[in-house]
XYZ file of C-alpha atoms in Angstrom:
660
model
C -296.951 136.698 123.623
C -294.417 136.417 120.424
C -293.886 132.911 119.284
C -290.368 133.831 117.798
C -288.528 135.383 121.025
C -284.993 135.283 119.283
C -283.987 135.824 115.700
C -284.002 132.766 113.331
C -284.839 132.299 109.555
C -288.187 130.927 109.913
C -288.844 127.785 108.142
C -292.192 127.241 106.510
C -293.853 123.898 106.387
C -293.135 123.601 102.547
C -289.449 124.570 102.871
C -289.746 121.428 105.580
C -291.596 119.012 103.492
C -290.647 119.788 99.836
C -287.332 119.619 98.547
C -286.144 119.699 94.779
C -284.462 116.902 93.272
C -286.684 114.515 95.643
C -286.394 111.082 93.737
C -288.896 108.057 93.492
C -291.928 110.071 94.916
C -290.405 110.866 98.383
C -291.196 114.078 100.362
C -287.683 115.463 101.875
C -287.286 117.029 104.942
C -284.285 119.182 103.717
C -281.543 120.785 105.910
C -282.820 124.139 107.419
C -281.441 127.524 108.193
C -281.027 127.390 111.826
C -278.724 124.075 111.401
C -277.612 125.519 108.331
C -275.241 123.170 106.251
C -273.075 125.673 104.226
C -270.436 127.081 106.862
C -269.727 130.615 105.525
C -265.963 132.256 105.188
C -262.675 130.869 106.046
C -262.003 132.252 109.395
C -264.239 133.773 112.685
C -263.859 135.877 115.052
C -260.594 136.536 117.274
C -259.928 136.042 120.756
C -258.630 138.584 123.256
C -254.924 137.813 121.688
C -256.263 138.490 118.145
C -255.899 135.072 117.072
C -258.493 133.383 114.107
C -259.867 130.812 116.531
C -261.825 127.937 114.538
C -261.893 125.487 117.271
C -260.969 125.738 120.929
C -257.644 126.574 121.763
C -257.612 123.455 123.792
C -258.305 121.428 121.260
C -255.985 123.354 118.828
C -253.044 122.844 121.315
C -253.601 118.920 121.188
C -253.434 119.124 117.175
C -250.575 120.953 117.215
C -249.179 118.256 120.212
C -250.328 114.877 117.158
C -253.015 113.998 119.727
C -255.918 114.961 117.560
C -256.221 115.007 113.685
C -256.784 118.784 112.314
C -260.306 120.192 112.150
C -261.119 119.735 108.812
C -260.909 115.629 109.609
C -263.011 116.027 112.500
C -266.271 117.707 111.332
C -268.556 116.053 108.934
C -268.380 117.213 105.150
C -271.483 118.837 105.584
C -271.668 120.204 109.686
C -274.898 121.486 111.044
C -274.709 125.252 111.465
C -276.548 126.706 114.433
C -277.658 130.515 114.434
C -276.636 131.944 117.739
C -279.616 133.439 119.680
C -277.715 136.790 119.869
C -274.232 137.078 118.744
C -271.414 134.518 117.966
C -269.357 133.315 121.071
C -266.136 132.913 122.684
C -264.597 129.709 123.705
C -263.998 128.834 127.350
C -265.307 128.267 130.698
C -267.489 125.806 132.740
C -271.202 125.887 132.796
C -272.185 125.118 136.550
C -275.646 123.235 137.302
C -276.902 120.869 139.741
C -278.237 117.590 139.608
C -280.966 117.034 142.334
C -280.043 113.525 143.647
C -278.226 110.608 141.723
C -281.724 110.032 139.881
C -281.955 113.309 138.408
C -281.088 111.787 134.971
C -283.638 114.120 133.044
C -281.535 117.118 133.839
C -278.557 115.770 132.160
C -280.458 114.739 129.326
C -282.099 118.152 128.808
C -278.891 119.887 129.113
C -275.914 117.842 127.667
C -277.992 114.982 125.812
C -280.309 116.249 123.318
C -279.050 115.425 119.845
C -281.630 113.182 118.369
C -281.816 112.345 114.402
C -283.949 115.180 114.274
C -284.675 118.134 116.560
C -287.363 120.821 117.186
C -286.745 124.493 115.218
C -286.396 126.907 118.252
C -289.833 128.125 118.007
C -291.072 124.288 118.843
C -293.514 123.917 115.409
C -291.150 121.653 113.222
C -288.886 118.937 113.035
C -285.913 119.792 111.264
C -282.457 118.371 110.204
C -279.887 117.357 113.143
C -277.719 114.363 112.974
C -280.086 113.084 110.035
C -278.918 115.466 107.169
C -282.141 114.404 105.636
C -285.293 112.221 105.982
C -287.637 111.769 103.004
C -291.101 110.589 103.721
C -293.206 108.599 101.051
C -296.365 110.283 100.379
C -298.644 107.491 101.418
C -296.422 107.611 104.754
C -295.332 103.744 104.975
C -291.312 104.483 104.009
C -288.930 107.108 105.472
C -285.223 107.223 104.102
C -282.835 108.643 106.696
C -279.557 110.038 105.037
C -276.999 110.668 107.665
C -274.127 113.460 107.576
C -270.933 111.860 105.680
C -268.133 112.352 107.897
C -269.580 112.403 111.244
C -267.359 110.773 113.842
C -267.926 109.588 117.677
C -266.504 111.339 120.477
C -263.454 108.918 120.115
C -263.100 109.284 116.468
C -264.524 106.215 114.929
C -266.981 107.249 112.098
C -270.414 107.188 112.714
C -272.333 105.140 109.819
C -275.584 103.527 108.616
C -274.165 100.223 110.525
C -274.744 101.997 113.795
C -278.171 102.543 113.116
C -278.579 98.979 112.237
C -276.744 97.770 115.185
C -279.073 99.895 117.623
C -282.208 98.578 115.857
C -281.337 94.824 115.409
C -278.873 93.929 117.850
C -280.191 96.157 120.875
C -283.684 97.567 120.424
C -285.083 94.323 118.747
C -283.140 91.743 120.548
C -285.596 89.993 122.941
C -282.986 89.359 125.364
C -282.107 92.875 125.939
C -285.206 94.385 125.241
C -288.245 92.403 125.589
C -290.739 94.634 123.892
C -289.917 96.560 120.679
C -290.211 100.307 121.113
C -293.658 101.864 120.124
C -292.190 104.711 117.966
C -290.942 101.870 115.646
C -294.088 99.624 115.295
C -297.480 100.014 113.923
C -300.380 97.816 112.556
C -299.056 95.316 114.836
C -295.701 95.012 113.233
C -291.907 96.197 113.714
C -291.000 98.256 110.966
C -288.455 96.853 108.289
C -284.938 98.457 108.571
C -282.638 97.984 105.267
C -279.374 99.640 105.049
C -279.159 101.300 101.871
C -275.364 102.710 102.013
C -272.995 104.052 104.499
C -275.035 107.089 105.027
C -278.450 105.917 104.516
C -281.041 103.564 105.902
C -284.769 102.916 104.860
C -287.560 102.315 107.690
C -290.977 100.691 106.220
C -293.883 100.559 108.126
C -296.991 98.077 107.839
C -299.202 100.985 107.902
C -299.015 104.895 107.511
C -296.645 106.316 110.427
C -297.996 110.212 110.653
C -296.066 110.700 113.382
C -292.703 109.041 112.795
C -290.751 112.551 111.860
C -292.028 113.901 115.074
C -290.659 110.875 117.044
C -287.410 111.359 115.728
C -287.258 114.886 117.346
C -287.858 113.362 120.964
C -285.882 112.406 123.684
C -285.493 108.568 124.179
C -287.117 107.776 120.937
C -284.969 110.093 118.318
C -281.830 109.229 120.240
C -282.620 105.510 120.238
C -281.173 104.744 117.128
C -277.837 107.185 117.789
C -276.882 106.112 121.187
C -275.548 102.704 120.727
C -271.870 102.851 118.840
C -271.610 99.570 117.356
C -267.372 99.711 117.527
C -267.948 100.093 121.237
C -270.847 97.601 122.276
C -270.158 95.021 119.972
C -267.468 93.878 122.232
C -270.083 92.922 124.735
C -272.527 91.016 122.160
C -272.362 87.424 121.429
C -273.050 88.192 117.760
C -269.728 89.519 117.716
C -267.818 88.428 120.694
C -267.187 85.205 121.837
C -266.721 84.371 125.560
C -268.994 87.261 126.700
C -270.797 85.681 129.379
C -267.077 84.830 130.900
C -266.461 88.337 130.444
C -269.742 89.325 132.353
C -268.968 87.269 135.366
C -265.680 88.557 135.540
C -266.906 91.918 135.663
C -269.574 90.790 138.564
C -272.789 90.602 136.109
C -274.883 87.835 135.755
C -275.198 87.467 132.257
C -273.996 89.443 129.056
C -277.245 91.083 128.966
C -276.595 92.416 132.285
C -273.220 93.639 131.003
C -274.381 95.036 127.602
C -277.158 97.092 129.656
C -274.933 98.476 131.874
C -272.425 99.535 129.181
C -275.103 101.028 127.066
C -276.178 103.225 129.705
C -275.272 106.922 128.497
C -275.072 108.799 131.965
C -273.761 105.851 134.263
C -270.811 104.730 131.860
C -268.676 107.464 130.876
C -266.694 105.299 128.790
C -269.160 105.114 126.106
C -268.839 107.187 122.733
C -271.243 110.009 122.265
C -272.550 112.092 119.427
C -273.348 114.634 121.958
C -271.630 118.211 122.271
C -270.377 117.246 125.253
C -268.727 113.642 126.881
C -269.127 112.550 130.275
C -265.648 112.202 132.072
C -267.315 111.372 135.811
C -270.805 109.392 135.427
C -273.910 109.897 137.438
C -273.934 107.587 140.477
C -272.060 108.044 143.714
C -269.912 110.987 142.176
C -270.571 114.102 144.010
C -270.099 115.895 141.068
C -270.722 114.951 137.375
C -269.039 116.367 134.780
C -268.923 116.755 130.872
C -266.126 117.621 128.649
C -266.211 119.365 125.025
C -266.467 116.633 122.309
C -263.462 117.105 120.014
C -265.264 115.438 116.929
C -268.726 117.187 117.566
C -270.273 117.928 114.086
C -271.871 121.429 114.618
C -270.286 124.668 113.823
C -271.704 128.603 114.447
C -272.349 130.541 110.952
C -268.439 131.690 110.529
C -267.410 127.808 110.694
C -266.253 127.839 114.170
C -266.633 124.601 115.785
C -269.039 124.285 118.684
C -269.761 123.912 121.806
C -268.383 127.225 123.024
C -267.957 125.926 126.365
C -265.303 123.709 127.758
C -266.991 121.608 130.246
C -270.760 121.220 132.156
C -270.155 120.815 135.827
C -273.149 119.248 138.036
C -273.225 119.230 141.842
C -275.139 116.373 143.224
C -277.350 117.473 145.798
C -280.128 115.491 147.541
C -281.788 118.765 149.511
C -283.490 121.247 147.048
C -283.096 123.658 149.893
C -279.185 123.497 149.382
C -279.718 124.108 145.505
C -281.957 127.066 146.681
C -279.146 128.685 148.701
C -276.499 127.986 145.976
C -279.089 129.473 143.222
C -279.794 132.805 145.157
C -275.625 132.874 145.658
C -275.191 133.028 141.972
C -273.305 129.722 142.053
C -275.155 128.131 138.801
C -274.783 129.491 135.593
C -277.884 128.402 134.037
C -280.762 126.589 135.724
C -284.227 125.942 135.182
C -285.390 123.063 137.455
C -285.899 122.045 141.030
C -286.120 125.272 142.518
C -287.514 127.630 139.919
C -291.468 127.213 141.448
C -293.831 129.710 141.972
C -293.377 129.957 145.597
C -289.461 130.381 144.989
C -289.725 133.011 142.936
C -290.022 135.860 145.469
C -286.792 134.540 147.055
C -284.900 134.302 143.620
C -285.818 137.449 142.588
C -284.620 139.247 145.737
C -281.380 137.325 145.376
C -280.851 138.528 141.590
C -278.331 141.494 142.068
C -276.209 140.190 144.719
C -276.570 137.213 143.155
C -275.607 138.263 139.418
C -278.312 136.694 137.825
C -281.716 137.247 135.780
C -284.662 135.206 135.142
C -285.203 133.721 131.570
C -289.250 133.094 130.658
C -289.964 129.600 130.155
C -293.426 129.317 128.060
C -295.262 126.300 129.740
C -296.358 123.522 127.598
C -298.696 122.827 130.621
C -302.208 123.527 129.990
C -303.019 122.945 133.561
C -301.197 123.131 137.039
C -303.473 120.722 138.901
C -306.200 118.298 136.917
C -308.527 116.229 139.383
C -309.451 113.442 137.442
C -312.333 111.042 138.854
C -312.185 107.459 138.181
C -315.041 106.565 135.425
C -313.988 102.573 135.493
C -313.796 102.351 139.149
C -314.652 98.768 140.447
C -317.466 100.354 142.805
C -320.667 100.146 140.526
C -322.266 102.795 142.707
C -318.982 105.175 142.598
C -318.763 104.377 138.905
C -322.122 105.646 137.996
C -321.886 108.708 140.104
C -318.439 109.759 138.624
C -319.779 108.386 135.315
C -322.315 111.330 135.472
C -321.352 114.553 133.489
C -323.474 116.737 135.907
C -321.754 115.379 139.142
C -318.671 116.688 137.473
C -320.036 119.720 136.825
C -320.953 120.528 140.183
C -317.474 119.539 141.483
C -316.183 122.206 138.955
C -318.796 124.994 140.025
C -317.869 124.517 143.831
C -314.095 125.250 143.346
C -313.017 128.885 144.400
C -310.454 129.324 142.018
C -309.606 132.655 142.612
C -309.003 131.891 146.363
C -306.893 128.849 144.886
C -304.742 131.220 142.879
C -303.977 133.517 145.828
C -303.382 130.876 148.376
C -301.188 128.460 146.611
C -300.385 129.309 143.416
C -299.124 132.982 144.182
C -301.648 134.608 141.959
C -299.903 133.756 138.781
C -302.491 131.383 137.622
C -305.739 131.777 135.256
C -308.812 129.868 135.681
C -308.709 126.895 133.399
C -310.259 123.691 132.266
C -308.222 120.955 130.633
C -307.654 122.772 127.248
C -305.023 123.744 125.126
C -303.589 127.431 125.451
C -305.026 130.652 124.005
C -301.852 130.527 121.583
C -302.286 126.723 120.884
C -303.640 126.175 117.237
C -306.057 123.770 118.912
C -307.036 126.476 121.238
C -311.306 125.840 121.988
C -312.530 128.802 124.457
C -315.793 126.676 124.950
C -313.582 123.656 126.256
C -311.051 126.054 128.247
C -313.812 128.164 130.229
C -316.835 125.645 130.722
C -317.932 125.302 134.322
C -315.274 127.864 135.686
C -317.899 129.595 137.405
C -317.791 129.692 141.463
C -321.395 129.453 142.131
C -322.625 127.239 145.060
C -325.966 127.469 143.973
C -324.969 126.211 140.297
C -322.837 123.496 142.087
C -326.036 122.293 144.081
C -328.768 122.461 141.276
C -325.874 119.994 139.082
C -325.414 117.863 142.046
C -328.749 117.518 142.696
C -329.389 116.594 138.758
C -327.149 113.853 139.332
C -329.066 112.109 141.806
C -327.377 112.841 145.158
C -330.245 114.698 146.467
C -330.470 112.969 150.003
C -328.465 113.905 152.946
C -327.104 112.471 156.148
C -327.210 114.317 159.658
C -323.986 116.139 159.049
C -325.323 117.190 155.696
C -323.192 115.200 153.323
C -324.546 113.835 150.188
C -325.842 110.196 150.020
C -325.645 107.631 147.177
C -328.490 106.873 144.869
C -328.595 103.719 147.098
C -329.239 105.435 150.272
C -325.774 105.068 151.726
C -323.041 107.113 153.005
C -320.768 108.428 149.817
C -317.489 109.723 150.070
C -314.171 110.313 147.412
C -310.625 109.865 148.318
C -308.558 112.155 146.401
C -304.706 110.422 145.943
C -301.829 113.032 145.667
C -298.574 112.174 144.944
C -296.406 113.600 147.435
C -293.713 115.046 146.879
C -295.272 115.761 143.867
C -294.158 117.254 140.437
C -295.963 120.325 141.633
C -295.065 120.867 145.080
C -298.266 122.411 146.557
C -300.688 120.013 144.960
C -301.774 118.849 148.570
C -301.965 122.020 149.934
C -304.400 123.163 146.860
C -306.480 119.719 147.037
C -307.109 119.942 150.781
C -308.626 123.627 150.014
C -310.530 121.883 146.822
C -311.757 119.272 149.659
C -313.276 122.180 151.540
C -314.838 123.682 148.868
C -316.646 120.552 148.165
C -317.965 119.937 151.723
C -319.894 123.554 151.168
C -322.229 121.331 148.809
C -322.149 118.227 150.717
C -319.515 116.189 149.231
C -317.468 114.422 151.727
C -313.937 114.114 150.448
C -310.493 113.879 151.744
C -307.101 113.722 150.415
C -304.893 110.504 150.714
C -300.928 111.700 150.248
C -298.767 108.730 149.058
C -295.454 108.287 147.512
C -295.125 108.435 143.789
C -294.577 104.953 143.220
C -297.510 104.015 145.198
C -299.764 106.517 143.362
C -298.555 104.877 140.265
C -299.106 101.298 141.315
C -302.964 102.026 142.383
C -304.124 104.250 139.473
C -302.417 101.441 137.035
C -304.216 98.910 139.037
C -308.012 101.074 138.648
C -307.709 101.203 142.842
C -308.483 104.904 143.057
C -311.511 107.091 143.522
C -309.778 110.180 142.243
C -306.102 111.717 141.745
C -304.515 114.832 140.558
C -301.640 115.690 138.274
C -300.197 118.214 135.967
C -302.158 118.983 132.457
C -299.574 118.355 129.650
C -301.247 118.752 126.008
C -301.361 123.002 126.498
C -298.857 124.255 123.710
C -296.804 122.533 121.503
C -297.389 118.847 122.539
C -301.121 118.545 122.240
C -300.882 115.543 119.921
C -298.393 113.900 121.508
C -299.692 114.229 125.580
C -303.504 114.042 125.121
C -303.855 112.443 127.713
C -306.934 114.775 129.605
C -308.364 114.763 126.313
C -309.074 111.063 125.640
C -308.297 107.766 127.795
C -304.560 106.767 126.576
C -302.958 106.320 129.762
C -303.369 104.479 132.957
C -300.847 106.198 135.440
C -300.593 110.005 135.549
C -303.720 110.766 133.678
C -305.782 107.795 134.490
C -309.061 109.010 134.366
C -310.548 105.782 133.116
C -307.815 103.049 133.442
C -309.803 100.290 131.822
C -310.994 102.263 128.743
C -307.017 103.235 128.353
C -306.066 99.745 128.639
C -308.681 98.976 125.671
C -307.141 101.801 123.684
C -303.615 100.475 124.223
C -304.279 97.138 123.214
C -306.069 97.695 120.393
C -309.531 96.826 121.952
C -308.501 93.370 122.836
C -308.279 93.980 126.734
C -309.501 96.142 129.095
C -313.125 97.799 128.927
C -314.800 98.755 125.556
C -315.758 102.548 126.206
C -319.246 104.236 125.634
C -319.596 105.230 121.990
C -318.337 108.935 122.329
C -315.278 108.200 124.029
C -314.737 104.910 121.534
C -314.883 107.190 118.466
C -312.209 109.275 119.928
C -310.050 106.425 120.229
C -310.888 105.377 116.524
C -310.051 109.091 115.829
C -306.669 108.675 117.533
C -305.802 105.643 115.705
C -306.555 107.130 112.297
C -304.738 110.359 113.270
C -301.571 108.264 113.983
C -301.886 106.652 110.629
C -302.321 109.984 108.813
C -299.511 111.207 106.821
C -300.561 114.547 105.971
C -300.055 117.005 108.946
C -303.203 119.125 108.115
C -305.326 115.913 108.429
C -304.004 114.969 111.285
C -304.923 118.531 112.725
C -308.517 118.189 111.664
C -308.744 114.822 113.132
C -307.448 116.225 116.424
C -309.801 118.678 116.356
C -312.593 116.231 116.213
C -311.235 114.474 119.300
C -311.401 117.657 121.199
C -314.967 118.825 120.394
C -315.878 115.344 122.001
C -313.819 116.003 125.125
C -315.607 119.356 125.152
C -318.719 117.585 125.017
C -317.785 114.777 127.523
C -316.141 116.916 130.130
C -313.775 113.856 131.858
C -311.820 115.558 134.115
C -311.654 118.977 136.284
C -309.191 121.484 135.676
C -308.135 124.420 137.974
C -305.647 126.760 137.003
C -302.894 127.156 134.300
C -299.523 129.254 134.833
C -298.659 130.454 131.374
C -294.775 131.199 132.221
C -292.571 129.632 134.543
C -288.755 130.714 135.019
C -285.112 129.660 134.888
C -282.005 131.498 136.196
C -279.386 133.118 134.120
C -276.109 134.512 135.322
C -274.967 137.495 133.783
C -271.784 136.300 132.176
C -273.794 133.221 130.867
C -274.912 134.184 127.064
C -277.048 133.077 124.144
C -279.831 131.754 126.461
C -283.399 132.890 124.982
C -285.209 135.306 126.802
C -288.129 133.036 126.236
C -288.556 129.414 125.216
C -290.967 126.537 125.536
C -290.704 124.404 128.701
C -291.262 120.694 128.156
C -289.692 117.469 128.415
C -290.607 117.220 124.481
C -288.674 120.389 123.819
C -285.852 118.844 125.978
C -286.138 122.355 127.777
C -283.239 124.032 127.533
C -281.861 121.464 125.006
C -284.210 122.689 121.854
C -282.302 125.919 122.251
C -279.058 124.492 121.251
C -277.194 124.579 124.609
C -273.893 124.227 122.046
C -273.921 127.961 121.314
C -274.069 129.132 124.950
C -271.219 130.806 125.760
C -269.457 132.531 129.196
C -268.029 136.087 128.835
C -268.023 138.682 131.817
């Protein structure tokens, strides 16, 4: 499988981290080719009427009418240039899609909301310039200088400058009345970073300890855009440091305090009035509306290679639908331009495949970042000392793994698209470890029984179920979020419970609402659970939750150890030596500025995961799919699928276009 599904000029690590002219011993992250900074040519392609178009016709008409400044005054001096996937596009049209209910903010983030300070390149291998024209990292990893694009503007035409970054940091993110806890990506060594305004286009972040993850964090949703989503000129009217009488204004607007008013007005998708830097700006907000719409941002700061302002598409329209079956019906009817969520499951693939010709759409391949569709985790820090001892015995976990008929599981619930796999990075990953991925996968009841006997569960009751070492009945309750991220988890886990009964393990599933699942796992109240396995390809080091205990919810295989890790050893329970070594390695990983050294540290973490065999994997499904209407262009034939990549945001939706 190719790692470069569409044409770009490849960016090497050296190109990314070393820039000529870097001063004061800093290492620069320069602007790169797929977001070039030198638009070529004075005129671009022509429309059907033969007129040179450097901007959308509707914007040109507004300029002519005196409603907008000319394009040269709306673009920054050094706009980002996006290389199209297939070809330069034409202006116009509406991208139609859907939201699964009014809570589906994630799809808005992924489609019209991914424009952080840095962004991922299409291959998802490097963080590259975006809003930030460059980021310079000091060799020791303590200091980062961010240079913004001069002349950038918010969607209402107000200049975007370093003052907006300072406001977001000091008056919003670090204001304890608004945000009680500082964002983790802005802290390390137990201290919040120091922010210095250098000039109108430049800020400097200084950390107490080396921060090896800061650059990657600047390319992620909800971190890289946290500093660029709070326009000072708009939000300062709700802040007491800048405006008098904000409590009275809040009360008049029906809010209990100025902070409630501020938080409401700072919402990106609940407040269509707030200016944005994104390609499209909301004209109707997420809430009670049946349709959420976003119109082209006339001040968007990117162009195609011919200097034509992006986005090509006029507007994006999301129908708010609460029933996934209705979304599926509309998808098969060809009512969506491009869609990759909610209904593009394995179970629905035959239905959507049958509808392609009549609906006028094709499939695009989504290369999954997941290393597993269903990871089974036992609670290794269980409150019951007997269950803790049993679950903590590696042979017990080995026995359960050998008892799973993954071939039948694949046929019955995964549409035969899965591959037996443990919790391990994918074959295409630079961290691939064949031993970790394939150990204990063999379906063999003899091997399963032998391992369970070695674990000390040799005695059975009259029904053939194994007794605990204390001679008392032993059982496992596996908690399953229902509905889950993967809709067939419950069916799959019911099969697994049946397999385990064949080797004398008395187990049952416990379907429950996701909020209750979260509550119980965080409180260390569960026997076992299931979740998807991130960290397969592209996000291995950012989402290593099944390789070492860093999470207490979705990957809660040892909540008390995770609490110890998260608190820096001040809370929770100190893990055993091998696991503690992993935690210490990961702390070191986060403080290491050199990427190659970080990779080596992570390989050491994976080696310990290999030896410990914390959790039980089932199957991985290497690829998913999305639907693309035949008149919708520049969508990659293949792209990564991950929230970290903000799929499809990482493929630059501003260069999508519509043409029959």
